[in-house]
Short mmCIF file of C-alpha atoms in Angstrom, two decimals:
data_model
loop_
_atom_site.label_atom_id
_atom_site.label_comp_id
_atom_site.label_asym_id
_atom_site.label_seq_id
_atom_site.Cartn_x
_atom_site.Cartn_y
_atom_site.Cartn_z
CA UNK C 1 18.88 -13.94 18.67
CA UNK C 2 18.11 -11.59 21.66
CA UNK C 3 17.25 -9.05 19.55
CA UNK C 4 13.96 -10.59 18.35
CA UNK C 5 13.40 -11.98 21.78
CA UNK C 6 9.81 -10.13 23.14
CA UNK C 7 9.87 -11.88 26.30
CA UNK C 8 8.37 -9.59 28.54
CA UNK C 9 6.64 -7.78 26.01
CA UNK C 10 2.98 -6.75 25.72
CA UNK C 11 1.64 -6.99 22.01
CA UNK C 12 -2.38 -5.95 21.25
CA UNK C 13 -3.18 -7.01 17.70
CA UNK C 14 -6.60 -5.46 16.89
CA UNK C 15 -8.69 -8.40 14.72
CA UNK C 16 -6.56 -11.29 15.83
CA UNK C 17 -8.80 -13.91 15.80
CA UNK C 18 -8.83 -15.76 12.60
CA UNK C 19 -5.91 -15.77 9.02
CA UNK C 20 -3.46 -13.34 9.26
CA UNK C 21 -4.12 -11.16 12.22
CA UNK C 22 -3.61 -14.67 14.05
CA UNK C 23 -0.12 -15.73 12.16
CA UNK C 24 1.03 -12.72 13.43
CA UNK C 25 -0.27 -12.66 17.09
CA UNK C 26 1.29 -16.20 16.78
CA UNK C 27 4.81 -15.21 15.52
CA UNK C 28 4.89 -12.61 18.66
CA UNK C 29 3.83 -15.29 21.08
CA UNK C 30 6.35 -17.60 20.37
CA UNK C 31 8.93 -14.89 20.37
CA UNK C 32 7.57 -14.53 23.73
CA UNK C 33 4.96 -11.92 23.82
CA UNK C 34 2.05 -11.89 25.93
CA UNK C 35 -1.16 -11.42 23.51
CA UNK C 36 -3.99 -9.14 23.40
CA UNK C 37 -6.48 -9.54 20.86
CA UNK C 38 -9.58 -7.44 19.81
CA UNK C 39 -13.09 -8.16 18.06
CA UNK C 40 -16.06 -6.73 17.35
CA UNK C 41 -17.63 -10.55 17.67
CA UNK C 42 -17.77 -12.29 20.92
CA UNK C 43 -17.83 -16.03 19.11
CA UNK C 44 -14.88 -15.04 17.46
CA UNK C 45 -13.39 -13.80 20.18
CA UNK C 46 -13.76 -16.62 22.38
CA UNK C 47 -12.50 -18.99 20.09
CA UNK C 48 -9.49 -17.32 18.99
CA UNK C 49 -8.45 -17.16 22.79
CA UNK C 50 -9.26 -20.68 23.22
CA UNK C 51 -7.05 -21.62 20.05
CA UNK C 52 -4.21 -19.28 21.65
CA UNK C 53 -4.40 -20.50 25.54
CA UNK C 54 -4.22 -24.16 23.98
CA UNK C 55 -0.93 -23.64 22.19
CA UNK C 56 -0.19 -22.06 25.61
CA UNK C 57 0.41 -18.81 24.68
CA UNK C 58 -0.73 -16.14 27.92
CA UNK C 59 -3.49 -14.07 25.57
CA UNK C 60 -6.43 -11.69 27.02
CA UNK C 61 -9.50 -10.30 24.46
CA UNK C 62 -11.21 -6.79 24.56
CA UNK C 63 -14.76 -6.49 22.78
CA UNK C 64 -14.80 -3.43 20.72
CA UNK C 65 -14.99 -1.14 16.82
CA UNK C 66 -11.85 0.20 16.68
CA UNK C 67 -14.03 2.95 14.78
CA UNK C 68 -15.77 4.20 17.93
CA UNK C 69 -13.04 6.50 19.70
CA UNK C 70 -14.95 6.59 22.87
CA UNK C 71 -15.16 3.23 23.98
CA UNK C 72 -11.54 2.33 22.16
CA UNK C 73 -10.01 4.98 24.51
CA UNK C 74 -12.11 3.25 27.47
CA UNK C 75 -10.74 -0.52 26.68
CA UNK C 76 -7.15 0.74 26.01
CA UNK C 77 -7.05 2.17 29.55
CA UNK C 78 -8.61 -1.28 30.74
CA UNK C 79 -6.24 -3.20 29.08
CA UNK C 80 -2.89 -1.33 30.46
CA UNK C 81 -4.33 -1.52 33.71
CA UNK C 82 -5.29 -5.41 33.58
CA UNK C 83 -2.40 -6.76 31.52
CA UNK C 84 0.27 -3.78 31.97
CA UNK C 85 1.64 -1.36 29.23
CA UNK C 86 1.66 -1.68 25.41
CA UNK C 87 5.00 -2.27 23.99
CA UNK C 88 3.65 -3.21 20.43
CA UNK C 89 0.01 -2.42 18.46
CA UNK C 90 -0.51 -4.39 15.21
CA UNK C 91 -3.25 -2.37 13.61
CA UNK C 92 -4.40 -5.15 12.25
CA UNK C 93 -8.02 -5.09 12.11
CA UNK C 94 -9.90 -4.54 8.50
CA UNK C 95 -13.05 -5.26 6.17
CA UNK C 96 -13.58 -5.11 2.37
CA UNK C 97 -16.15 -4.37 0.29
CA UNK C 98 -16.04 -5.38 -3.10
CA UNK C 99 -18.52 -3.26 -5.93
CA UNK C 100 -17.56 -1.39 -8.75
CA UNK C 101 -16.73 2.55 -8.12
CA UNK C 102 -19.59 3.35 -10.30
CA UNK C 103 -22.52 1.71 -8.48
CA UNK C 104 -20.56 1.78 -4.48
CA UNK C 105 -23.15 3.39 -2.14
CA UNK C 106 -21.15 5.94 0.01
CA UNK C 107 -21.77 4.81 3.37
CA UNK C 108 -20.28 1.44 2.03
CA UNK C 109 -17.16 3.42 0.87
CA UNK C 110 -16.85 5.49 4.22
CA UNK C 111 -17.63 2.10 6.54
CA UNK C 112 -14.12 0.66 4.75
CA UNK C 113 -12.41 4.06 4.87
CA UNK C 114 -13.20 4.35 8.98
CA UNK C 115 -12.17 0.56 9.46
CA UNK C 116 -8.82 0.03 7.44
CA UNK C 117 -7.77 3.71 8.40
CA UNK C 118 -9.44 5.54 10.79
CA UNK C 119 -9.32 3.04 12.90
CA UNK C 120 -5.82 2.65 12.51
CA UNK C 121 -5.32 6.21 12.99
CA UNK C 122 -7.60 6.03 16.86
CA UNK C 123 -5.58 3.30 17.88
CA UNK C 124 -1.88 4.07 16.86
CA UNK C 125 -2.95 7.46 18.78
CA UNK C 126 -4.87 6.10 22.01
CA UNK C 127 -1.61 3.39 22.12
CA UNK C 128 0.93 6.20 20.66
CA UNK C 129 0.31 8.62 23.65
CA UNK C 130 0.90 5.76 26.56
CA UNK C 131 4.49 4.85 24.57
CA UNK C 132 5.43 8.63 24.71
CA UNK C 133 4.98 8.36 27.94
CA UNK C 134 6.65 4.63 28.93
CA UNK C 135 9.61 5.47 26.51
CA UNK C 136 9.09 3.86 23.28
CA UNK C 137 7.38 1.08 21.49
CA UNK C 138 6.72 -0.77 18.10
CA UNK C 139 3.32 0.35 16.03
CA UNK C 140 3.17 -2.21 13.16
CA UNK C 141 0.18 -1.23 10.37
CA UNK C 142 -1.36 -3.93 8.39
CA UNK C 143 -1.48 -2.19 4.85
CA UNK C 144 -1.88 -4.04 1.08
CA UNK C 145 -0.79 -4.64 -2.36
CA UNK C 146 -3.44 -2.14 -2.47
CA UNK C 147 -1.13 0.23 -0.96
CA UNK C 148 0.81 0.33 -3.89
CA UNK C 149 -1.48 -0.75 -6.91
CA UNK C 150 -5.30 -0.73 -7.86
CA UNK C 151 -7.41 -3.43 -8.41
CA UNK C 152 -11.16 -3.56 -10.15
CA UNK C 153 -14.01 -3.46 -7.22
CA UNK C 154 -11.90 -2.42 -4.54
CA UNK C 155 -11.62 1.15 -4.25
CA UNK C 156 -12.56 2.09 -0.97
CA UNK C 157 -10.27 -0.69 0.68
CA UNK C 158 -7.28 0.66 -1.82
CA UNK C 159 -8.18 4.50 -0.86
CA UNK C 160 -7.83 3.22 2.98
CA UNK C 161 -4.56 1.21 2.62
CA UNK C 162 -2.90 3.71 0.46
CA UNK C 163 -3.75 6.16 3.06
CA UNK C 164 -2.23 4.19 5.67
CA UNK C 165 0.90 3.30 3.98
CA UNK C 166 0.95 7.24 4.03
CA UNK C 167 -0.33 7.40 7.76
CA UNK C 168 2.85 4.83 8.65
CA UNK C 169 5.15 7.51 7.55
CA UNK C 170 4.16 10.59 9.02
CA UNK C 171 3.42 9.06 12.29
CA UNK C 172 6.93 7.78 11.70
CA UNK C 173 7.91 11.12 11.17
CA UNK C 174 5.97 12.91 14.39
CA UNK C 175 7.13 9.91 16.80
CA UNK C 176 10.95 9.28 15.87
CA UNK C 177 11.70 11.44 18.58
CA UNK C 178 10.12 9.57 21.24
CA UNK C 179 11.87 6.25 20.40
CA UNK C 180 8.20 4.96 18.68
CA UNK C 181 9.40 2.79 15.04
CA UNK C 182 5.80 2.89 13.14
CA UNK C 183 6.17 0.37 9.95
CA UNK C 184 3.97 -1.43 7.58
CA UNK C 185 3.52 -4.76 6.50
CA UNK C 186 1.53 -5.46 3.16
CA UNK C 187 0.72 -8.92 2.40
CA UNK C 188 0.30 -10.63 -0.70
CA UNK C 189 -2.33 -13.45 -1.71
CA UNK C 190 -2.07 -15.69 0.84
CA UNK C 191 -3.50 -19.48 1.63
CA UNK C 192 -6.06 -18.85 4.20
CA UNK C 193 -9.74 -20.27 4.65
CA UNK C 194 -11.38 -17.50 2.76
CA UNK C 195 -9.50 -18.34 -0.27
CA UNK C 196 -9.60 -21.96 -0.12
CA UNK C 197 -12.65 -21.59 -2.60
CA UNK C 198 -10.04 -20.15 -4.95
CA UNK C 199 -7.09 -22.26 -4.54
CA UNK C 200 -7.77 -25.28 -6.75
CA UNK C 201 -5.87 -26.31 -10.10
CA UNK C 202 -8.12 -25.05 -12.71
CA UNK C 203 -9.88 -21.45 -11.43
CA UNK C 204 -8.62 -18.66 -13.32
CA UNK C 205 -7.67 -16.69 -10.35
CA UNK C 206 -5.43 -19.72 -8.71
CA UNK C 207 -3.74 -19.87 -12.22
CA UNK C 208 -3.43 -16.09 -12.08
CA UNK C 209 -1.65 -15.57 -8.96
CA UNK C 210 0.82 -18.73 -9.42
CA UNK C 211 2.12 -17.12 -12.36
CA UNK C 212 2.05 -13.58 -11.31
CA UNK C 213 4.23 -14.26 -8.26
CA UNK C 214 7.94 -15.02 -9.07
CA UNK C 215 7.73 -17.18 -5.82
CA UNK C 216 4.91 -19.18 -8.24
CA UNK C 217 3.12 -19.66 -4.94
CA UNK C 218 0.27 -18.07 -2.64
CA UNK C 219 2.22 -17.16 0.70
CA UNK C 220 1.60 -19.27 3.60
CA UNK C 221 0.32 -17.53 6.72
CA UNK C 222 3.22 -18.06 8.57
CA UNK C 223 5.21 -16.47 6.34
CA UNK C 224 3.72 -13.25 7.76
CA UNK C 225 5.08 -14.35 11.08
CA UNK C 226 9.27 -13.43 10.92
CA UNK C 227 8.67 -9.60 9.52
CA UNK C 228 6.29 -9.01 12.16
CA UNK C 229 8.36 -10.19 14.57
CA UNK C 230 11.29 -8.30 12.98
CA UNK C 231 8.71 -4.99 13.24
CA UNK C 232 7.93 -5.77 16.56
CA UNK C 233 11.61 -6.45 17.66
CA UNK C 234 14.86 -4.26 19.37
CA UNK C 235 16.28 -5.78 15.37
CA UNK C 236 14.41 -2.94 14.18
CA UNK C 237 15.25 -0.14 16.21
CA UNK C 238 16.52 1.95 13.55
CA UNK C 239 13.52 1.07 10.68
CA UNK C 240 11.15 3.67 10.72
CA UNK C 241 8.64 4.46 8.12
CA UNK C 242 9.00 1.45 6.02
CA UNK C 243 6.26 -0.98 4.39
CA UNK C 244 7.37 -4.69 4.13
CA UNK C 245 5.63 -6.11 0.98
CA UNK C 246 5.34 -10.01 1.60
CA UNK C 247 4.22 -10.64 -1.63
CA UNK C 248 6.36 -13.26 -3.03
CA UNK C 249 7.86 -10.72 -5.21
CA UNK C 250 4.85 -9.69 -7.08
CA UNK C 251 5.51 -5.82 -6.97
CA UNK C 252 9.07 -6.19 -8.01
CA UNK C 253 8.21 -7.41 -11.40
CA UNK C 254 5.93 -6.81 -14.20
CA UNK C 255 4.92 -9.93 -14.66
CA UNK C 256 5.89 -12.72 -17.99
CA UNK C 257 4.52 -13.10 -21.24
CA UNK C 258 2.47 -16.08 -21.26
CA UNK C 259 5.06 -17.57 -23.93
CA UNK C 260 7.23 -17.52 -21.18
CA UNK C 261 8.50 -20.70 -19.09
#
């Protein structure tokens, strides 16, 4: 079990204060990493460090758009030298806009596009440069079903994660050499409080998803937890390049007839 042990470690998930972003930060913590978190909103902020300090995990928060390269360089050099070195980024941090392709206003398309990959892309090289330097380290991108498949209304977000399942694996390819493991993680549908609206017996979309999945279930946040800790881990030393899907098997199948049990 050692090698999934992070005690010791420094992990900065960008967005970790609320659904996923926060199974994850969790899943590090109680492998023993010590928790940075970034927002954009101090509220949020606030309370997600509240909710971590009273499960007793040691967490810190930064205020910041991962978009704005300027000030991200400026907090990452604050962080190292208030909390100590960066063993592990979880570019985490993402929006969607839903609207047909046909009618999507282009700053709306290029907002998503800097968020879900640019972003990514100022981060993993603001944090990538320090882990040159300190000998190694973990870089673990957020991507998406949308990585791998399209979707009606989401175009931008799909352009952005299928860019950064691509990003994963040159960066991958460029860092190798310095003993950096980039990776991916793309989550299914999973139970969280923004699709509570949609989880009830009855809506079409519920109904959809339960049958889609071979796991006939929507994921559970912490099911996010073990592969980021995996990612994050010495266990994965020699992964490099990869996306996890935790989708319940849903891109590993094309689906069942509805005449089927």
């Amino acid at each position: 079990m050692t090698l999934f042990d992070l005690t010791g470690k420094i992990a900065l998930v960008t967005g970790g204060t609320h659904g996923l972003g926060m199974a994850m930060a969790e899943g590090l913590a109680d492998a023993g990493a010590q928790l940075i978190i970034t927002s954009t909103t101090p509220a949020k902020l606030e309370a997600a460090l509240e909710h971590y300090r009273g499960k007793g995990y040691q967490a810190s928060g930064y205020l910041f758009d991962v978009t704005d390269e300027t000030l991200a360089a400026q907090m990452v050099e604050q962080m190292v030298q208030e909390q100590g070195e960066i063993d592990i980024l979880v570019n985490n941090a993402g929006i969607i806009k839903r609207e047909p392709a046909l009618t999507m206003k282009i700053d709306e398309f290029r907002r998503v596009v800097d968020v879900d990959l640019v972003g990514a892309f100022i981060m993993a090289q603001l944090v990538g440069n320090r882990m040159v330097k300190s000998g190694g380290g973990k870089i673990i991108n957020i991507c998406s079903m949308m990585s791998e498949l399209g979707r009606n209304t989401v175009s931008a977000y799909a352009a952005a994660k299928g860019g950064l399942k691509m990003l994963t694996r040159n960066l991958a390819t460029e860092w190798a050499k310095y003993n950096i493991q980039v990776n991916g993680i793309g989550p299914g549908y999973f139970a969280t409080s923004q699709t509570a609206p949609i989880r009830v017996d009855g809506h079409p979309f519920n109904e959809f998803i339960i049958n889609r999945t071979p796991s006939a279930r929507w994921g559970n946040p912490e099911d996010l937890a073990g592969t980021a800790v995996f990612l994050a881990s010495r266990a994965s030393d020699f992964v490099n390049g990869q996306i996890v899907y935790v989708d319940g098997g849903i891109l590993a199948t094309i689906g069942k007839p509805s005449n089927e049990d």
